[in-house]
XYZ file of C-alpha atoms in Angstrom:
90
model
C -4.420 -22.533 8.405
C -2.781 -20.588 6.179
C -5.459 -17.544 5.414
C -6.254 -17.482 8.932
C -2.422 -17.093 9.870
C -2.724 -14.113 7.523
C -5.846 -12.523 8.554
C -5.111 -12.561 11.803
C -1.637 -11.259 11.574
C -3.070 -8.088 9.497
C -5.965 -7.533 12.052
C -3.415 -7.082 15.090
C -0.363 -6.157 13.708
C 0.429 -3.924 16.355
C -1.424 -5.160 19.581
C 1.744 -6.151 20.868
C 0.608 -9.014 22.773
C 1.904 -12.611 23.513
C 1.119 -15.725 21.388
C 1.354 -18.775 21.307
C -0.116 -20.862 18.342
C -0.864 -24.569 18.815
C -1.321 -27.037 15.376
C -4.370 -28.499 16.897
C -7.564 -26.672 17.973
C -8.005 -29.017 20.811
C -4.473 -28.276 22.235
C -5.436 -24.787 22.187
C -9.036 -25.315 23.897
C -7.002 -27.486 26.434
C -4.434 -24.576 26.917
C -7.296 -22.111 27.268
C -8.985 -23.654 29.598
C -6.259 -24.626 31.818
C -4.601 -21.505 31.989
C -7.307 -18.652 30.847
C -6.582 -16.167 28.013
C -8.563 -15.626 24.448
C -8.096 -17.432 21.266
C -9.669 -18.063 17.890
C -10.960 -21.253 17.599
C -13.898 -23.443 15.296
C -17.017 -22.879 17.013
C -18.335 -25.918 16.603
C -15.480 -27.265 19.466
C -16.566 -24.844 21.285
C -20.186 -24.672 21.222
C -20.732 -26.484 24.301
C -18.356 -24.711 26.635
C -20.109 -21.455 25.788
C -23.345 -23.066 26.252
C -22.152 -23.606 30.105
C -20.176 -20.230 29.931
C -17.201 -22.008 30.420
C -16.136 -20.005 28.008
C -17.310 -16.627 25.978
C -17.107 -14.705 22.587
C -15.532 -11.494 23.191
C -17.911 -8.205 21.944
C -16.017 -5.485 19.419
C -12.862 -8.068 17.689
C -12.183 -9.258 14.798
C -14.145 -12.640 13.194
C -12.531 -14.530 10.704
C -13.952 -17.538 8.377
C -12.197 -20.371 7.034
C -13.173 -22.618 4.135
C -13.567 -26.222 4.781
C -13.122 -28.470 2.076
C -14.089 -32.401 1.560
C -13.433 -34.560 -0.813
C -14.584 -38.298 -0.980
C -14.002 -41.260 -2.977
C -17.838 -41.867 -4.641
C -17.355 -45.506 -4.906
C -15.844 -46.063 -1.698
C -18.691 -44.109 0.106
C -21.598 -45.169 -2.204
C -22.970 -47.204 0.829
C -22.837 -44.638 3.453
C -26.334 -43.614 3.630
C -25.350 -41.578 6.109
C -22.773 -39.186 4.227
C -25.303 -36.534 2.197
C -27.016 -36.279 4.919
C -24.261 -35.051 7.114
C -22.773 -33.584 3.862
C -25.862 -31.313 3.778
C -25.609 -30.069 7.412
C -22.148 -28.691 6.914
């Protein structure tokens, strides 16, 4: 998003490296692990890949957070037994 764009902007300002930015998380997981490189990307879609060190976090950069937000519709979801559950593990 948005912050991220920023923060990461201001943390390598002058790296002068290449990038390429991708929309979607996935597309960028895809590209990574198709063609090698680093990115920044949720951890939860990655979680497995560095369980099978597929993949790895990189020692000595920058981490960024993100907000996640949710919003739901009470009496839509009233039924959903399911939700605060999964609400609460966030």
């Amino acid at each position: 998003g948005t912050d991220f764009g920023r923060q990461h902007a201001k943390a390598f300002a002058s790296a002068g490296i290449a990038n390429i930015s991708f929309n979607n998380p996935l597309w960028g997981l895809e590209h990574l692990l198709q063609n090698g490189g680093a990115a920044y990307l949720p951890y939860r879609l990655v979680e497995q890949h560095l369980a099978n060190n597929s993949l790895f976090i990189l020692d000595g950069v920058p981490e960024f957070t993100r907000r996640v937000y949710f919003s739901r519709n009470d009496e839509a979801t009233s039924q959903w037994q399911w939700l605060d559950q999964a609400i609460g593990m966030i």
